[in-house]
mmCIF file of C-alpha atoms and ligand atoms in Angstrom:
data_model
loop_
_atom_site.group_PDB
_atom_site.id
_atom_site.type_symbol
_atom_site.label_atom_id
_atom_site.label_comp_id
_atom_site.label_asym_id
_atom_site.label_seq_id
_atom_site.Cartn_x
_atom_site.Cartn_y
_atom_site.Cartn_z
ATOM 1 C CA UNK A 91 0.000 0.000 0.000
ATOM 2 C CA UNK A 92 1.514 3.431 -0.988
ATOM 3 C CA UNK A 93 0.675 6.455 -2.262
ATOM 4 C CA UNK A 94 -2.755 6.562 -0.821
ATOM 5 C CA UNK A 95 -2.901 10.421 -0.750
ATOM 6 C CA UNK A 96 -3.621 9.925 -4.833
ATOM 7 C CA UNK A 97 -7.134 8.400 -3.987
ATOM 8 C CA UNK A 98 -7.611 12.347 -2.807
ATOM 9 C CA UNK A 99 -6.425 14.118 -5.767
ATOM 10 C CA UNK A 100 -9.554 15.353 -7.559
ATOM 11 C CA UNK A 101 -10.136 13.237 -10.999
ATOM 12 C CA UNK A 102 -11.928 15.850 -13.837
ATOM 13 C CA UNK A 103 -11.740 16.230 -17.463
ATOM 14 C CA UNK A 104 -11.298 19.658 -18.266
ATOM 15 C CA UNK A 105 -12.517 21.802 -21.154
ATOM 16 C CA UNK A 106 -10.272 21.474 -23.859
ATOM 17 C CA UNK A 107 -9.981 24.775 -26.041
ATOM 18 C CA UNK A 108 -9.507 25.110 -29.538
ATOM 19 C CA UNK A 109 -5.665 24.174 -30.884
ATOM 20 C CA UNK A 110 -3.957 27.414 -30.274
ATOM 21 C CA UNK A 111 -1.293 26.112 -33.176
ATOM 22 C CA UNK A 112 2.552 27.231 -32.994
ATOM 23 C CA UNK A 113 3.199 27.005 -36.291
ATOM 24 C CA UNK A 114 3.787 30.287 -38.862
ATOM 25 C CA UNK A 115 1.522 31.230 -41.566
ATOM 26 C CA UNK A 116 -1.733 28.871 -40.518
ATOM 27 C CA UNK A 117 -5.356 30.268 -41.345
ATOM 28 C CA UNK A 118 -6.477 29.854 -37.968
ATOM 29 C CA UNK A 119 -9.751 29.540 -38.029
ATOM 30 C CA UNK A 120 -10.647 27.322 -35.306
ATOM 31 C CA UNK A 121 -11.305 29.528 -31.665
ATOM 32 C CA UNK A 122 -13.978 32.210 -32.711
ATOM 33 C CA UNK A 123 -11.110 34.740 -32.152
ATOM 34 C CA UNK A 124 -11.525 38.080 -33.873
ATOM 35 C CA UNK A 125 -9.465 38.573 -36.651
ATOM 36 C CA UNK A 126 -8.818 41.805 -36.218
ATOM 37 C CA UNK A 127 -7.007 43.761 -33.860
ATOM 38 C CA UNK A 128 -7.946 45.508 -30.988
ATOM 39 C CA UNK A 129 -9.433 49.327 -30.775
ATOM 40 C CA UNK A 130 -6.970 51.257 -31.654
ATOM 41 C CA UNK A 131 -7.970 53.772 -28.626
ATOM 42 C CA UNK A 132 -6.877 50.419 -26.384
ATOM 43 C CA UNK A 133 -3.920 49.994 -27.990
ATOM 44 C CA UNK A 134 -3.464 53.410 -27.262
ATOM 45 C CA UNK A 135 -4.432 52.465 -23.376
ATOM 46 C CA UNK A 136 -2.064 50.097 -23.505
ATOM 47 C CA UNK A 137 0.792 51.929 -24.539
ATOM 48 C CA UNK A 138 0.031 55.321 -22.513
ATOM 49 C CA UNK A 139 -0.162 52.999 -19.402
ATOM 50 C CA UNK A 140 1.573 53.956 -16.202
ATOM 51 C CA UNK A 141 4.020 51.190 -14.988
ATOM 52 C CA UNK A 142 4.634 52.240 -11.982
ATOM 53 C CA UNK A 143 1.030 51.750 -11.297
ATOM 54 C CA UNK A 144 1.395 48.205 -10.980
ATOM 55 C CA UNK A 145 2.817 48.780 -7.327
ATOM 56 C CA UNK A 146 -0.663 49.100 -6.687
ATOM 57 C CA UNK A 147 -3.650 46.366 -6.178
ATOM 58 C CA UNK A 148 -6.194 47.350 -9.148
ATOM 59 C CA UNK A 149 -9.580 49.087 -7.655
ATOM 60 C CA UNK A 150 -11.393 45.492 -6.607
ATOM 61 C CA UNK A 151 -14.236 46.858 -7.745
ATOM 62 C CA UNK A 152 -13.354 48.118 -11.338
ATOM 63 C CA UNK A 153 -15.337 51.118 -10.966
ATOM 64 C CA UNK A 154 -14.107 52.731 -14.124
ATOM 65 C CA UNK A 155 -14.531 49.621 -16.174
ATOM 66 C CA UNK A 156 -18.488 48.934 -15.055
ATOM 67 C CA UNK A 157 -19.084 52.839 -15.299
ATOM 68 C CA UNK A 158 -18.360 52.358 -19.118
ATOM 69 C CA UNK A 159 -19.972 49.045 -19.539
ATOM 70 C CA UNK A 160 -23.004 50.919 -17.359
ATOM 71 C CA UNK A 161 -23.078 53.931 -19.830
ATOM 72 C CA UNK A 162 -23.218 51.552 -23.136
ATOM 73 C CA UNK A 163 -25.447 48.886 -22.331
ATOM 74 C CA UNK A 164 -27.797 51.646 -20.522
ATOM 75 C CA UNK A 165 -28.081 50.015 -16.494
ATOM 76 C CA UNK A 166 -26.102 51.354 -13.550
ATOM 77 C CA UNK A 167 -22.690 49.662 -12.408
ATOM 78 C CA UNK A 168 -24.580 48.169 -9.882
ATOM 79 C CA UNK A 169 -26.005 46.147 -12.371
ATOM 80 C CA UNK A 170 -22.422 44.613 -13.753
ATOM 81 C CA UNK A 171 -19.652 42.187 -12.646
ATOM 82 C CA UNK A 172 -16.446 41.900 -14.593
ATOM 83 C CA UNK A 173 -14.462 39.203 -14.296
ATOM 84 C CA UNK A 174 -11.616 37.342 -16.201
ATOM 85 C CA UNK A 175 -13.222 36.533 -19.217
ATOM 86 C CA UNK A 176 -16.762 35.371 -19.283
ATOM 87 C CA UNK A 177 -15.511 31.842 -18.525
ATOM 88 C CA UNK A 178 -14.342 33.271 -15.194
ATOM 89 C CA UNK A 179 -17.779 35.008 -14.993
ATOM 90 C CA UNK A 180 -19.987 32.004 -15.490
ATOM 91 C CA UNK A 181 -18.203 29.837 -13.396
ATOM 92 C CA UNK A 182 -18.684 32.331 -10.237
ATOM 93 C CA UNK A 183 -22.282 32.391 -11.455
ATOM 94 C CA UNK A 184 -22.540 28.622 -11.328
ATOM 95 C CA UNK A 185 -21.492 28.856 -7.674
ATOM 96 C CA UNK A 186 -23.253 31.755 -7.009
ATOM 97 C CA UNK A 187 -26.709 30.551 -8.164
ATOM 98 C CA UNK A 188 -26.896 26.878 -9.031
ATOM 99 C CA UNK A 189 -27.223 25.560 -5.426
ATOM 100 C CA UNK A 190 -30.439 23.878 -5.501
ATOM 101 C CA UNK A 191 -31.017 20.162 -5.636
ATOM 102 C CA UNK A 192 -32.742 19.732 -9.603
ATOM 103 C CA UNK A 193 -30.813 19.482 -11.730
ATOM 104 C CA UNK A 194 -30.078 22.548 -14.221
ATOM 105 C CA UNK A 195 -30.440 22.299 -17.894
ATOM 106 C CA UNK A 196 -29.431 23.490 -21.328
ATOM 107 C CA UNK A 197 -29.162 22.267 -24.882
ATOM 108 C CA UNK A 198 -27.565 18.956 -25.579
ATOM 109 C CA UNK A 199 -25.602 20.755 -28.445
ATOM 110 C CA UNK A 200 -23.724 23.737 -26.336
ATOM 111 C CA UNK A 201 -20.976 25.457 -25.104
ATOM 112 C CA UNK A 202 -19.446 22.321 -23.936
ATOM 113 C CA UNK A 203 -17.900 24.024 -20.695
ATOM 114 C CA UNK A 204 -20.735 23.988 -19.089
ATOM 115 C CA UNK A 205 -20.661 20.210 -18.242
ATOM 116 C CA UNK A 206 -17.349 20.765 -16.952
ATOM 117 C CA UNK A 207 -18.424 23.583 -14.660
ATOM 118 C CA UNK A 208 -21.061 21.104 -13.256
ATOM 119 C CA UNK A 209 -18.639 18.390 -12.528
ATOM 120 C CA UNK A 210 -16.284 20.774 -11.064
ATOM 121 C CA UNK A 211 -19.025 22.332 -8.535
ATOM 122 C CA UNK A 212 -21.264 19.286 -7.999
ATOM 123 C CA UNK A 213 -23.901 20.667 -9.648
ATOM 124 C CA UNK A 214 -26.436 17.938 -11.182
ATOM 125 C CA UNK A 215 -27.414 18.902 -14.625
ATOM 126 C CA UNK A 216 -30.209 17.809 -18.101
ATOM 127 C CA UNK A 217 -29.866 18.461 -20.759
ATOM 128 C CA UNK A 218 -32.570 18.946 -23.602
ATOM 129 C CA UNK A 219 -31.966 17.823 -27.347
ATOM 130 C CA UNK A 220 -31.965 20.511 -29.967
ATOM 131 C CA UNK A 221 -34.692 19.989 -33.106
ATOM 132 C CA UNK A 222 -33.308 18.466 -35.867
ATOM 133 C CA UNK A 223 -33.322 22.110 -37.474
ATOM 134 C CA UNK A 224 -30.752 22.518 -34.685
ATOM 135 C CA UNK A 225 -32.977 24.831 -33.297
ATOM 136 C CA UNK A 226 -33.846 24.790 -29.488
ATOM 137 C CA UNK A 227 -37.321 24.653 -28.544
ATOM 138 C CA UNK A 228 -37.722 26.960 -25.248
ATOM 139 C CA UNK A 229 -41.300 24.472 -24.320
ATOM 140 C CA UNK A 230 -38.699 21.961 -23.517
ATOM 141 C CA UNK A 231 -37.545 24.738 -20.485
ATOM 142 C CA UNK A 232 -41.144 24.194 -19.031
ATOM 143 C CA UNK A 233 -40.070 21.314 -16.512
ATOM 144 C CA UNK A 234 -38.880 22.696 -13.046
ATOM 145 C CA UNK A 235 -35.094 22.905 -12.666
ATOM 146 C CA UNK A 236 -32.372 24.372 -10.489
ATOM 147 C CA UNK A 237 -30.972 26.926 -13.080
ATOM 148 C CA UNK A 238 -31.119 27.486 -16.899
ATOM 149 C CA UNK A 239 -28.086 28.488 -19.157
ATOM 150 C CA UNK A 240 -28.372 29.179 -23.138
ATOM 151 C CA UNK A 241 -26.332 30.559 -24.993
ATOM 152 C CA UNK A 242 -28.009 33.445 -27.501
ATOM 153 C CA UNK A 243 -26.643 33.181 -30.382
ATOM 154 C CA UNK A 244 -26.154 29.382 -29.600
ATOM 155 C CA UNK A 245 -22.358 27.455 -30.377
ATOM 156 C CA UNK A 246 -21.575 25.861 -31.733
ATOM 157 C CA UNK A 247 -24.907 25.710 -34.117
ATOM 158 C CA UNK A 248 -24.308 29.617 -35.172
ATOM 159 C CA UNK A 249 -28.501 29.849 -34.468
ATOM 160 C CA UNK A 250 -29.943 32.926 -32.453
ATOM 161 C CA UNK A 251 -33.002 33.717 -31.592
ATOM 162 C CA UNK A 252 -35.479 36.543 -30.561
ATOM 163 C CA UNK A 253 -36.450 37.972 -27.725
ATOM 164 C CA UNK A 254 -39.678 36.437 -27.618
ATOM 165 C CA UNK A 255 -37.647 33.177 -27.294
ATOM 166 C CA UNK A 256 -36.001 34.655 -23.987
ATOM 167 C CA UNK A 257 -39.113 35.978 -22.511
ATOM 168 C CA UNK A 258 -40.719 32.134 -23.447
ATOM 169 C CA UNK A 259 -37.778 30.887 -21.075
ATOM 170 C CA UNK A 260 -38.498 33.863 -18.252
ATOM 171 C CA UNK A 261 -41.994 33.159 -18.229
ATOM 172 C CA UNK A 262 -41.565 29.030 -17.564
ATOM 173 C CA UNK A 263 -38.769 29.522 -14.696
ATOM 174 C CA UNK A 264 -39.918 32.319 -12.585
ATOM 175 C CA UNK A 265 -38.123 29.811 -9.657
ATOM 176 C CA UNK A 266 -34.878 29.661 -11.182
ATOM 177 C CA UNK A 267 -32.239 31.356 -12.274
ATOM 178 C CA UNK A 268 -31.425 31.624 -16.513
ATOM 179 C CA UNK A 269 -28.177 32.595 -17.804
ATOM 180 C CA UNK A 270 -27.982 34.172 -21.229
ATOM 181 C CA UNK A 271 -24.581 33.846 -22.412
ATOM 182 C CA UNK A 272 -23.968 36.334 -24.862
ATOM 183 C CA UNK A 273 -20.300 35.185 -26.641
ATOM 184 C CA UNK A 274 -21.759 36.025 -29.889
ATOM 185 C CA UNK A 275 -24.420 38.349 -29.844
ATOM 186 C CA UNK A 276 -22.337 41.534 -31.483
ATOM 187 C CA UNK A 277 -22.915 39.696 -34.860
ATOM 188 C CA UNK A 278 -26.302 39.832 -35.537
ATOM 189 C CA UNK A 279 -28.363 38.524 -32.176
ATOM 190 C CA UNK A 280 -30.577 40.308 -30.343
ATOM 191 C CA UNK A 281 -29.190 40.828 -26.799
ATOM 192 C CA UNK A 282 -31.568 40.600 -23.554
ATOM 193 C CA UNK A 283 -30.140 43.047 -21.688
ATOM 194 C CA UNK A 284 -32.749 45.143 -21.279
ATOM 195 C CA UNK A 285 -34.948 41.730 -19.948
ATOM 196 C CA UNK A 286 -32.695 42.173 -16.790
ATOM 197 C CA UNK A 287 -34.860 45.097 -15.807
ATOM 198 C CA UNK A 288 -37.872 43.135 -16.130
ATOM 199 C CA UNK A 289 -36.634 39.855 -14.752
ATOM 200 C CA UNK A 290 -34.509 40.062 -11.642
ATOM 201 C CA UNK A 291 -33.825 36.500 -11.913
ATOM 202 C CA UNK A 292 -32.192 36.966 -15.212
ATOM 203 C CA UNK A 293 -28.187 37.108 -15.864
ATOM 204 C CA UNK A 294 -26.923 38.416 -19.566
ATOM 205 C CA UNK A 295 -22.651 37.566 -19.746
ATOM 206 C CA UNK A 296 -20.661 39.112 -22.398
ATOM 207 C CA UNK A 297 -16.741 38.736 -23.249
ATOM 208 C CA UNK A 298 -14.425 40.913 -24.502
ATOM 209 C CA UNK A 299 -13.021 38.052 -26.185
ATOM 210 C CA UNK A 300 -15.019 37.489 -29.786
ATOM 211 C CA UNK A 301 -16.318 41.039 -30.926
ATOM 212 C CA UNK A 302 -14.172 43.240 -29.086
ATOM 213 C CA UNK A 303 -10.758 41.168 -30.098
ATOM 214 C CA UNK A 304 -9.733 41.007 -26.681
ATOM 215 C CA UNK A 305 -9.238 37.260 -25.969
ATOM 216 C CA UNK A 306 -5.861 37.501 -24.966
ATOM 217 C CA UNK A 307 -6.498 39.998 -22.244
ATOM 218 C CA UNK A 308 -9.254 38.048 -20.487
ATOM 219 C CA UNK A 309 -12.006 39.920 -19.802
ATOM 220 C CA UNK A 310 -15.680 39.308 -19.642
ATOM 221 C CA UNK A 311 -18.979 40.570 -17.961
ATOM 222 C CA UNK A 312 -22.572 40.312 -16.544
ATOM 223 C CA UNK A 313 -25.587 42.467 -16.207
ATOM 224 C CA UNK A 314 -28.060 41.674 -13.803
ATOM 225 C CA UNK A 315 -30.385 42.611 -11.033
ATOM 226 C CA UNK A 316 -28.413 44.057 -8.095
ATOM 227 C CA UNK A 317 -30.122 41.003 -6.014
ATOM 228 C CA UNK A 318 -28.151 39.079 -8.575
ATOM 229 C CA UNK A 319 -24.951 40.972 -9.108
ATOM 230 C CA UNK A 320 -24.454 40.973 -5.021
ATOM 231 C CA UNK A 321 -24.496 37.236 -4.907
ATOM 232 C CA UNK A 322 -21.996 37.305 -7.495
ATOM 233 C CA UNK A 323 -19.395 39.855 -5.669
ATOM 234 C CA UNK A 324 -19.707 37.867 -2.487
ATOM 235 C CA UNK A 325 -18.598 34.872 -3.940
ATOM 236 C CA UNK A 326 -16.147 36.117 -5.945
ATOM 237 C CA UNK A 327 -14.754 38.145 -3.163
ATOM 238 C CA UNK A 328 -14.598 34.648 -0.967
ATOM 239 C CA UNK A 329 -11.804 33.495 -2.932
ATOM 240 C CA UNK A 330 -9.987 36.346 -5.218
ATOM 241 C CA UNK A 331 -11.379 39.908 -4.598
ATOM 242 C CA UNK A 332 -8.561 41.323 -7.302
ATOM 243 C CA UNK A 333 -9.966 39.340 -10.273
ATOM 244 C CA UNK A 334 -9.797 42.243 -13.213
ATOM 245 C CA UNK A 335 -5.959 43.346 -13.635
ATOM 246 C CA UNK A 336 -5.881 47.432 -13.749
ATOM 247 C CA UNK A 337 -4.361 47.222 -17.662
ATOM 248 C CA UNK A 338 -6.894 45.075 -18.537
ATOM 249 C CA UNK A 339 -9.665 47.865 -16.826
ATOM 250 C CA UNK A 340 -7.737 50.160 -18.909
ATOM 251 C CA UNK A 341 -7.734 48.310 -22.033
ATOM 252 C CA UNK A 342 -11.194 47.273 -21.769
ATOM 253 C CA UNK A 343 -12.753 50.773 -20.705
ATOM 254 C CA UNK A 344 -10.957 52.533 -23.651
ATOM 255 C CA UNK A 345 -12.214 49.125 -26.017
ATOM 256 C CA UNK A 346 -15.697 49.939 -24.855
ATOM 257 C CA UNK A 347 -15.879 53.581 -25.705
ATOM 258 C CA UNK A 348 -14.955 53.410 -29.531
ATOM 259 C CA UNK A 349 -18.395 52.548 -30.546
ATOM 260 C CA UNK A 350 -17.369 53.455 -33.919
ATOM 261 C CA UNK A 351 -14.099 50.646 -34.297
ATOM 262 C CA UNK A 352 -16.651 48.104 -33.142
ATOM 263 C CA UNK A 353 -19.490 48.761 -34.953
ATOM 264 C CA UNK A 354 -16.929 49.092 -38.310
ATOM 265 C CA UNK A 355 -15.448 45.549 -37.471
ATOM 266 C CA UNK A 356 -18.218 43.853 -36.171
ATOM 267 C CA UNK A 357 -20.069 44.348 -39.727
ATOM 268 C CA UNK A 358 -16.949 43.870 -42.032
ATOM 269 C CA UNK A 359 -17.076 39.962 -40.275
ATOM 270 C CA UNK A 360 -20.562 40.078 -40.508
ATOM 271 C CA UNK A 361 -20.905 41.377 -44.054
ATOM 272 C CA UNK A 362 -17.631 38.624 -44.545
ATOM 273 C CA UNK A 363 -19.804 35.574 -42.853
ATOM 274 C CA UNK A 364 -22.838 36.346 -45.080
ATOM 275 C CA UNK A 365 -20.572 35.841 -48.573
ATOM 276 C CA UNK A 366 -18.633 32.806 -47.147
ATOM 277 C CA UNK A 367 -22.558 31.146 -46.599
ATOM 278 C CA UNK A 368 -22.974 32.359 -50.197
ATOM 279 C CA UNK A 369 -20.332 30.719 -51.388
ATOM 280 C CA UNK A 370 -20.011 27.775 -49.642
ATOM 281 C CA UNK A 371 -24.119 27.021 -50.218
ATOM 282 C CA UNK A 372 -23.365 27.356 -53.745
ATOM 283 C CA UNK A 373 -20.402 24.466 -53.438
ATOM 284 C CA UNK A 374 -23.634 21.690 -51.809
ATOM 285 C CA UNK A 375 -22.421 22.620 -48.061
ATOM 286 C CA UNK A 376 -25.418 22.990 -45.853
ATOM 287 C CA UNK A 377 -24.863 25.865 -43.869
ATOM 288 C CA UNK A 378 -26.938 27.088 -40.594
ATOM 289 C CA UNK A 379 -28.326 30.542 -40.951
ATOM 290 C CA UNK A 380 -25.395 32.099 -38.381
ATOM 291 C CA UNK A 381 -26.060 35.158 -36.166
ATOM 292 C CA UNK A 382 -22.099 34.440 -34.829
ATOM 293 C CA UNK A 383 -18.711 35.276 -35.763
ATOM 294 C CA UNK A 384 -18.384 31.358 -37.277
ATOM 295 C CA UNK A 385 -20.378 29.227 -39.222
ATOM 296 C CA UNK A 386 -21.288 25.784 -39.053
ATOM 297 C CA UNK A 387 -21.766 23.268 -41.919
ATOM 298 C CA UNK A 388 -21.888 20.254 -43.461
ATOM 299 C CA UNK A 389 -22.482 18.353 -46.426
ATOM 300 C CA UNK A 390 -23.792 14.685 -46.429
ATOM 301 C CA UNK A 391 -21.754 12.978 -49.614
ATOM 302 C CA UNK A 392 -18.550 14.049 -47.443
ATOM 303 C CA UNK A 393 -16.316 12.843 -44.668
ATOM 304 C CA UNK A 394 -15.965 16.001 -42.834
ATOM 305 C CA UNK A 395 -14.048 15.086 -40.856
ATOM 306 C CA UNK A 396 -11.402 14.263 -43.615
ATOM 307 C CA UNK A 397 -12.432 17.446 -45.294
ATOM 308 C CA UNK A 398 -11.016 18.676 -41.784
ATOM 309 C CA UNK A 399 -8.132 16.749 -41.780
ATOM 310 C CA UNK A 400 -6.886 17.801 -45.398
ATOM 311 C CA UNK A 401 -7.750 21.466 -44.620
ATOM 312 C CA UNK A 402 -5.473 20.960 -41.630
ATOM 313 C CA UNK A 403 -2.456 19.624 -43.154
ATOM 314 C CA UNK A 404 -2.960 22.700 -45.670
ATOM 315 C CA UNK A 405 -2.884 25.305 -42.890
ATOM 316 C CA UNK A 406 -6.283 26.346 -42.700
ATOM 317 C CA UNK A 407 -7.393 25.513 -38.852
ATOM 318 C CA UNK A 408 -11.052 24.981 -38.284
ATOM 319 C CA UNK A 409 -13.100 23.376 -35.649
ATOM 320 C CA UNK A 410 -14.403 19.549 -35.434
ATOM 321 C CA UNK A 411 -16.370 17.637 -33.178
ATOM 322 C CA UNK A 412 -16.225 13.935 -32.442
ATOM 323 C CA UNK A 413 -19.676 14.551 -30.852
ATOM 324 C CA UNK A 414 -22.684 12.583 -31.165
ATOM 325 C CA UNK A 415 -25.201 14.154 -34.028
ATOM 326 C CA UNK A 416 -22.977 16.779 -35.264
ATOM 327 C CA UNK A 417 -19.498 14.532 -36.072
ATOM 328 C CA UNK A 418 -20.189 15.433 -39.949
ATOM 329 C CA UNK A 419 -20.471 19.344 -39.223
ATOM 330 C CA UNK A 420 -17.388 21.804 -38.750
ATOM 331 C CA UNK A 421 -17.631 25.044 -37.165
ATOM 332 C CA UNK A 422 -15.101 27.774 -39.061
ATOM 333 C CA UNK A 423 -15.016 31.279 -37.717
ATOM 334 C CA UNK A 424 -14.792 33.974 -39.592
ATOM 335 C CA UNK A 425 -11.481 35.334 -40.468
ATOM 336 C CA UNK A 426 -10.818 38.383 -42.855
ATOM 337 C CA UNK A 427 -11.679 38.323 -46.306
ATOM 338 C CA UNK A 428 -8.214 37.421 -47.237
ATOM 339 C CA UNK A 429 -8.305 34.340 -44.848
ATOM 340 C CA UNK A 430 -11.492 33.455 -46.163
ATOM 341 C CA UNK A 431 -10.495 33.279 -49.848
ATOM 342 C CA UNK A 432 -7.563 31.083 -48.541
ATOM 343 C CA UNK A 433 -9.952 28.645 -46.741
ATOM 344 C CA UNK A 434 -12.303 29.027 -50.040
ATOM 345 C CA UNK A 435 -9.276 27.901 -52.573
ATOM 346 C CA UNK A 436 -8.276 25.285 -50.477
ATOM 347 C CA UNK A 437 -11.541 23.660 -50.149
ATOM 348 C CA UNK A 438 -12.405 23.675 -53.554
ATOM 349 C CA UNK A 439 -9.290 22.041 -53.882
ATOM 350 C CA UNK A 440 -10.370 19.457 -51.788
ATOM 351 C CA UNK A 441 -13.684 19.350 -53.645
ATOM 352 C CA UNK A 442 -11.899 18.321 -57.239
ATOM 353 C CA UNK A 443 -9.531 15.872 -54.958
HETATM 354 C C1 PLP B 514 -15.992 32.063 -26.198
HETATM 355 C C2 PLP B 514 -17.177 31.759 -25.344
HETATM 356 C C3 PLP B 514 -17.252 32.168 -24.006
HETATM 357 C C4 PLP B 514 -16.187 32.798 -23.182
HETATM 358 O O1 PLP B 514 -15.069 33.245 -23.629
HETATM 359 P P1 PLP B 514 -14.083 34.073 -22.713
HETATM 360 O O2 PLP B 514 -12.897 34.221 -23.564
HETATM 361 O O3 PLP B 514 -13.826 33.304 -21.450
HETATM 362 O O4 PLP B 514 -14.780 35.364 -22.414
HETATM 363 C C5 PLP B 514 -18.413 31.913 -23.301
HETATM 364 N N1 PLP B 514 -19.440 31.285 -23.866
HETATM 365 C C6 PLP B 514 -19.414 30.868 -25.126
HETATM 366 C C7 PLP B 514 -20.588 30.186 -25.686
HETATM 367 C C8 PLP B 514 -18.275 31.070 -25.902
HETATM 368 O O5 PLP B 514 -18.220 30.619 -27.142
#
């Protein structure tokens, strides 16, 4: 008998994120990362920063950061958290509000952390199959539950929906709390942030990550009911009150208030996404109708999982799934047009193969 202390050590299978690839020159198409760069007025942040600031602990409660996050998305700052990234956000909401003894539910066809946030906290969990349309059918939310979480726009299906859809889900779980997570919603969704004033048991997460080209800084939000937003501060100040580093506050505030960068890159990928579905319809691909910086597609005469596989060995990253139901689809995000036409050539090189 040795090593007994290894019966202790916690056994979990972690999320696994999206090849970050080392080698030069790939099309990498395969996180949902932005391909452009940051705000230029962040850049600017960045490089106007005060070293010698770093002496300091950042303001725990990001004041500055949630005063310009309060100021776009129209609540006050005592309706936001901030947090590193929204995977940092979500997680603290997990613990903050899925403590209840149903099980909480979302799509069988999701974000795929959210399992591993559920093994990680205990937290029992159901999950309800998409339509065959890939769409999710918010009657299915009608059972009681200990929590909700969607994703609007949903990944890795590309599919958003309408507001209506939300207020279905609000209506059906006035005894739980829903999470809205919001990755995508920049390119094309409709965002329920102003449900959060009508529902105080509704939480809306954003990231900096996908529209604002910010993954690499980790930094992500919520916007919620102060009743909410409390909860969240309290646990998050149980184990790490300094969560948001003060050049990513800097970074992020300056990010936020150039509507006009955003709004000029968010519709060059979105105006990008809508030819690529063009295109690639017109080559026999079935693609879903994407409100997301990616698509997702497949085509039913192909392996696409070789289609993948050649693509790969050609440079051009994009995303596959060994999952039940969708291990013929790939997701691709959208890179710029000059990536795109890359991707393009090459697969209609595979397509003559
Ligand atoms: C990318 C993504 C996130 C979080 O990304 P962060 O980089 O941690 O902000 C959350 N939810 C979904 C569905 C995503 O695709």
């Amino acid at each position: 008998m040795e090593n007994l202390w290894k019966n202790n050590l916690r056994k979990i299978e972690p999320y696994v994120p999206g090849e970050q690839s080392k080698e030069q020159n790939i099309v990498k198409l395969n996180a949902n990362e932005n391909p452009y760069p940051p705000s230029p007025k962040a850049i600017e942040a960045l490089n106007s920063f005060n070293c010698n600031s770093l002496r300091l602990y950042p303001d725990a409660n990001a004041s500055k950061l949630k005063q310009a996050l309060a100021d776009y998305y129209n609540v006050t700052p005592k309706n936001i958290f901030v947090g590193n990234g929204s995977d940092d956000v979500i997680a603290i909401a997990f613990q903050s509000f899925f403590n209840g003894k149903l099980p909480i539910v979302y799509p069988d066809l999701t974000y795929s952390f959210y399992p591993v946030w559920c093994s990680l906290f205990n937290i029992p969990y159901k999950t309800y199959p998409v339509g065959e349309d890939f769409r999710i059918n918010p009657d299915d939310y009608k059972e009681a539950n200990g929590g909700v979480v969607i994703p609007n726009p949903n990944a890795p299906t590309s599919i958003g929906e309408g507001l209506d859809f939300v207020e279905k889900i609000m209506n059906y779980n006035r005894d739980s709390v829903v999470i809205i997570d919001e990755a995508y919603v920049d390119f094309g969704g409709v965002s329920s942030v102003e449900l959060t004033k009508k529902y105080e048991n509704l939480l809306v997460t954003g990231t900096f990550s996908k529209s604002r080209s910010l993954a690499g800084l980790r930094l992500g939000f919520a916007i919620g009911s102060e009743s909410l937003i409390t909860v969240m501060e309290a646990v998050k100040n149980s184990y790490n009150s300094y969560t948001v580093d003060s050049l990513a506050m800097e970074m992020g505030t300056a990010s936020i208030l150039d509507r006009e960068y955003f709004d000029s890159t968010c519709k060059k990928i979105i105006a990008t996404r809508e030819r690529v579905t063009k295109e690639m319809r017109s080559l026999g691909f079935t693609v879903l109708d994407s409100s997301a910086n990616f698509i997702f597609a497949t085509r039913d005469d192909l392996s696409i999982k070789d289609m993948f596989e050649y693509l790969k060995a050609r440079k051009v990253f994009i995303r596959y799934f060994s999952l039940p139901r969708i291990d013929n689809y790939v997701r691709i995000s959208i890179g710029t047009d000059e990536e795109m036409d890359i991707f393009l050539t090459e697969l209609r090189g595979y397509l003559k193969k």
